[in-house]
mmCIF file of C-alpha atoms in Angstrom:
data_model
loop_
_atom_site.group_PDB
_atom_site.id
_atom_site.type_symbol
_atom_site.label_atom_id
_atom_site.label_comp_id
_atom_site.label_asym_id
_atom_site.label_seq_id
_atom_site.Cartn_x
_atom_site.Cartn_y
_atom_site.Cartn_z
ATOM 1 C CA MET A 1 97.186 -14.288 -46.692
ATOM 2 C CA GLY A 2 95.770 -16.507 -49.425
ATOM 3 C CA ASP A 3 95.512 -15.727 -52.996
ATOM 4 C CA ASP A 4 91.843 -15.587 -52.764
ATOM 5 C CA PHE A 5 90.069 -12.221 -52.035
ATOM 6 C CA TYR A 6 86.799 -10.461 -52.484
ATOM 7 C CA VAL A 7 85.418 -8.276 -50.699
ATOM 8 C CA ARG A 8 81.687 -6.907 -51.482
ATOM 9 C CA TYR A 9 79.861 -4.388 -49.611
ATOM 10 C CA TYR A 10 75.650 -3.185 -50.339
ATOM 11 C CA VAL A 11 73.249 -1.056 -49.060
ATOM 12 C CA GLY A 12 70.132 -0.258 -49.901
ATOM 13 C CA HIS A 13 66.306 0.097 -49.608
ATOM 14 C CA LYS A 14 62.998 0.800 -51.663
ATOM 15 C CA GLY A 15 60.912 3.476 -50.977
ATOM 16 C CA LYS A 16 59.826 6.570 -52.488
ATOM 17 C CA PHE A 17 62.138 7.033 -54.749
ATOM 18 C CA GLY A 18 62.221 3.557 -55.989
ATOM 19 C CA HIS A 19 65.311 1.450 -55.099
ATOM 20 C CA GLU A 20 68.155 3.617 -54.146
ATOM 21 C CA PHE A 21 71.470 1.990 -53.017
ATOM 22 C CA LEU A 22 75.546 2.248 -52.688
ATOM 23 C CA GLU A 23 77.020 -0.634 -53.268
ATOM 24 C CA PHE A 24 81.108 -1.007 -54.175
ATOM 25 C CA GLU A 25 83.569 -4.443 -54.666
ATOM 26 C CA PHE A 26 87.204 -5.329 -55.211
ATOM 27 C CA HIS A 27 88.386 -8.342 -56.977
ATOM 28 C CA PRO A 28 91.061 -9.933 -56.984
ATOM 29 C CA ASP A 29 92.786 -8.284 -59.845
ATOM 30 C CA GLY A 30 92.361 -4.774 -58.115
ATOM 31 C CA LYS A 31 89.395 -4.184 -60.143
ATOM 32 C CA LEU A 32 87.035 -2.054 -58.191
ATOM 33 C CA ARG A 33 83.572 -1.837 -59.123
ATOM 34 C CA TYR A 34 81.249 1.260 -57.642
ATOM 35 C CA ALA A 35 77.638 2.050 -57.819
ATOM 36 C CA ASN A 36 75.621 4.643 -56.441
ATOM 37 C CA ASN A 37 71.603 4.645 -57.339
ATOM 38 C CA SER A 38 69.513 7.620 -55.999
ATOM 39 C CA ASN A 39 66.237 9.139 -57.972
ATOM 40 C CA TYR A 40 65.861 12.104 -54.846
ATOM 41 C CA LYS A 41 65.571 14.953 -56.917
ATOM 42 C CA ASN A 42 65.690 13.351 -60.045
ATOM 43 C CA ASP A 43 69.387 12.057 -59.685
ATOM 44 C CA THR A 44 71.196 9.330 -61.797
ATOM 45 C CA MET A 45 72.845 5.877 -61.070
ATOM 46 C CA ILE A 46 76.812 6.701 -60.532
ATOM 47 C CA ARG A 47 78.522 3.568 -62.197
ATOM 48 C CA LYS A 48 82.596 3.916 -61.912
ATOM 49 C CA GLU A 49 84.956 1.040 -62.335
ATOM 50 C CA VAL A 50 88.958 1.058 -61.279
ATOM 51 C CA TYR A 51 91.785 -0.893 -61.045
ATOM 52 C CA VAL A 52 93.863 0.186 -57.371
ATOM 53 C CA THR A 53 97.183 -1.026 -57.132
ATOM 54 C CA ASP A 54 98.454 -4.302 -54.794
ATOM 55 C CA ALA A 55 99.595 -1.448 -52.417
ATOM 56 C CA VAL A 56 95.737 -0.784 -51.705
ATOM 57 C CA LEU A 57 94.806 -4.268 -52.062
ATOM 58 C CA ALA A 58 97.056 -4.876 -49.470
ATOM 59 C CA GLU A 59 95.883 -1.930 -47.115
ATOM 60 C CA LEU A 60 92.422 -3.179 -47.636
ATOM 61 C CA LYS A 61 93.096 -6.522 -46.583
ATOM 62 C CA ARG A 62 94.869 -5.385 -43.374
ATOM 63 C CA ILE A 63 91.844 -2.998 -42.294
ATOM 64 C CA ILE A 64 89.800 -6.262 -43.154
ATOM 65 C CA SER A 65 92.101 -8.238 -41.019
ATOM 66 C CA GLU A 66 92.612 -6.289 -38.351
ATOM 67 C CA SER A 67 88.707 -5.635 -37.652
ATOM 68 C CA GLU A 68 88.778 -9.256 -37.092
ATOM 69 C CA ILE A 69 85.083 -9.141 -38.646
ATOM 70 C CA LEU A 70 85.927 -13.010 -39.752
ATOM 71 C CA LYS A 71 85.380 -13.892 -36.228
ATOM 72 C CA GLU A 72 82.043 -12.758 -36.032
ATOM 73 C CA ASP A 73 78.425 -14.215 -36.796
ATOM 74 C CA ASP A 74 75.816 -12.318 -37.924
ATOM 75 C CA GLU A 75 72.771 -14.970 -36.362
ATOM 76 C CA ASN A 76 71.972 -12.056 -33.756
ATOM 77 C CA TRP A 77 71.847 -8.751 -35.520
ATOM 78 C CA PRO A 78 69.157 -7.036 -36.644
ATOM 79 C CA VAL A 79 67.719 -8.671 -39.777
ATOM 80 C CA PRO A 80 67.171 -6.286 -42.991
ATOM 81 C CA ASP A 81 63.877 -5.105 -42.720
ATOM 82 C CA ARG A 82 61.511 -2.309 -44.661
ATOM 83 C CA VAL A 83 64.346 0.615 -43.148
ATOM 84 C CA GLY A 84 66.675 -1.224 -45.969
ATOM 85 C CA ARG A 85 69.387 -3.939 -45.746
ATOM 86 C CA GLN A 86 73.355 -4.169 -45.439
ATOM 87 C CA GLU A 87 75.180 -6.849 -47.030
ATOM 88 C CA LEU A 88 78.916 -7.603 -46.522
ATOM 89 C CA GLU A 89 80.883 -10.530 -48.204
ATOM 90 C CA VAL A 90 84.903 -10.628 -47.464
ATOM 91 C CA VAL A 91 86.998 -14.230 -49.224
ATOM 92 C CA LEU A 92 89.920 -13.613 -47.260
ATOM 93 C CA GLY A 93 92.829 -16.073 -46.558
ATOM 94 C CA GLY A 94 90.801 -19.451 -47.232
ATOM 95 C CA GLU A 95 88.123 -17.770 -45.711
ATOM 96 C CA HIS A 96 84.481 -16.992 -46.729
ATOM 97 C CA ILE A 97 81.927 -14.848 -44.638
ATOM 98 C CA SER A 98 78.708 -13.201 -45.890
ATOM 99 C CA PHE A 99 76.715 -10.875 -43.402
ATOM 100 C CA ALA A 100 73.055 -9.360 -43.822
ATOM 101 C CA THR A 101 71.497 -7.009 -41.305
ATOM 102 C CA THR A 102 69.676 -3.840 -41.667
ATOM 103 C CA LYS A 103 70.417 -0.493 -42.053
ATOM 104 C CA LEU A 104 72.049 0.958 -39.219
ATOM 105 C CA GLY A 105 71.605 4.797 -38.559
ATOM 106 C CA SER A 106 73.776 5.340 -35.315
ATOM 107 C CA LEU A 107 75.757 3.505 -33.108
ATOM 108 C CA LEU A 108 72.915 3.644 -30.283
ATOM 109 C CA GLN A 109 71.108 1.205 -32.498
ATOM 110 C CA VAL A 110 74.605 -0.608 -32.364
ATOM 111 C CA GLN A 111 74.922 -0.990 -28.548
ATOM 112 C CA SER A 112 71.288 -1.723 -27.862
ATOM 113 C CA SER A 113 71.280 -4.721 -30.381
ATOM 114 C CA LYS A 114 71.368 -8.539 -29.358
ATOM 115 C CA ASP A 115 74.940 -8.602 -30.338
ATOM 116 C CA PRO A 116 76.627 -5.046 -29.640
ATOM 117 C CA GLU A 117 80.540 -6.680 -29.934
ATOM 118 C CA GLY A 118 80.076 -7.685 -32.964
ATOM 119 C CA LEU A 119 78.028 -5.337 -34.469
ATOM 120 C CA ARG A 120 80.381 -2.414 -33.608
ATOM 121 C CA VAL A 121 83.183 -4.504 -35.247
ATOM 122 C CA PHE A 122 80.617 -4.475 -38.824
ATOM 123 C CA TYR A 123 79.637 -0.764 -38.182
ATOM 124 C CA TYR A 124 83.494 0.930 -38.060
ATOM 125 C CA LEU A 125 84.545 -1.624 -40.636
ATOM 126 C CA ILE A 126 82.035 -0.220 -42.578
ATOM 127 C CA GLN A 127 83.271 2.885 -42.360
ATOM 128 C CA ASP A 128 86.220 2.468 -43.080
ATOM 129 C CA LEU A 129 85.421 0.682 -45.761
ATOM 130 C CA LYS A 130 83.508 3.546 -47.060
ATOM 131 C CA ALA A 131 85.877 6.156 -46.346
ATOM 132 C CA LEU A 132 88.592 4.363 -48.594
ATOM 133 C CA VAL A 133 86.183 3.418 -51.262
ATOM 134 C CA PHE A 134 85.000 7.370 -51.764
ATOM 135 C CA SER A 135 88.513 8.426 -51.366
ATOM 136 C CA LEU A 136 89.085 6.103 -54.124
ATOM 137 C CA VAL A 137 86.413 7.141 -56.612
ATOM 138 C CA SER A 138 86.756 11.513 -55.896
ATOM 139 C CA SER A 139 90.407 11.206 -56.314
ATOM 140 C CA HIS A 140 90.575 9.271 -59.490
ATOM 141 C CA PHE A 141 87.325 10.699 -61.228
ATOM 142 C CA LYS A 142 87.674 13.875 -59.700
ATOM 143 C CA ILE A 143 83.624 13.535 -58.388
ATOM 144 C CA GLN A 144 81.681 13.589 -55.148
ATOM 145 C CA PRO A 145 80.730 9.820 -55.090
ATOM 146 C CA ILE A 146 78.160 11.292 -52.530
ATOM 147 C CA GLN A 147 75.747 14.353 -53.710
ATOM 148 C CA ARG A 148 75.771 16.911 -50.808
#
C-alpha cells in the first residue's frame, strides 16, 4: 500500500435542531479528528483530536481494503435528500474514491436500492469504521461519543 492515506466520513442533516452531524477523519500521520454536533436538548458540539499508532492505521487500511469499497460506484445509490447525507472519502494505495448518498436507516433501505450489493458494502464498512472510531474516542477520552 502506498504512503498516501486519508479517510473522511460525514453523516448529517439540517432540521429542527439546526445542522446536526457526525464527522471523523484519519490523516496519514495518524491524526484522528472527530466531531459530533447535536443541538438536541441543548447538547454542544464534541470535538476531539488524537494520534493513533501505526498498528491502528494498518488495521484501518486492512478493514477498508478487505471491504472492497474501492471497487464500488455510487452512481446508482440514493442521492442525498432532506433526510440527510452521508459522505465517505478514501485515499488508499494510489486510489481516491468519494461517495455521497442519503442517510441509511436500515438494511431494508439498502436491499431495496438500485445497487443493493454495492450499498451493502458501504453500509457495513461505515458500521465498522464508526465502531472503531467510537472505541478509540471513548477509550482515549473516557467520554461517550454518542450521547444516550
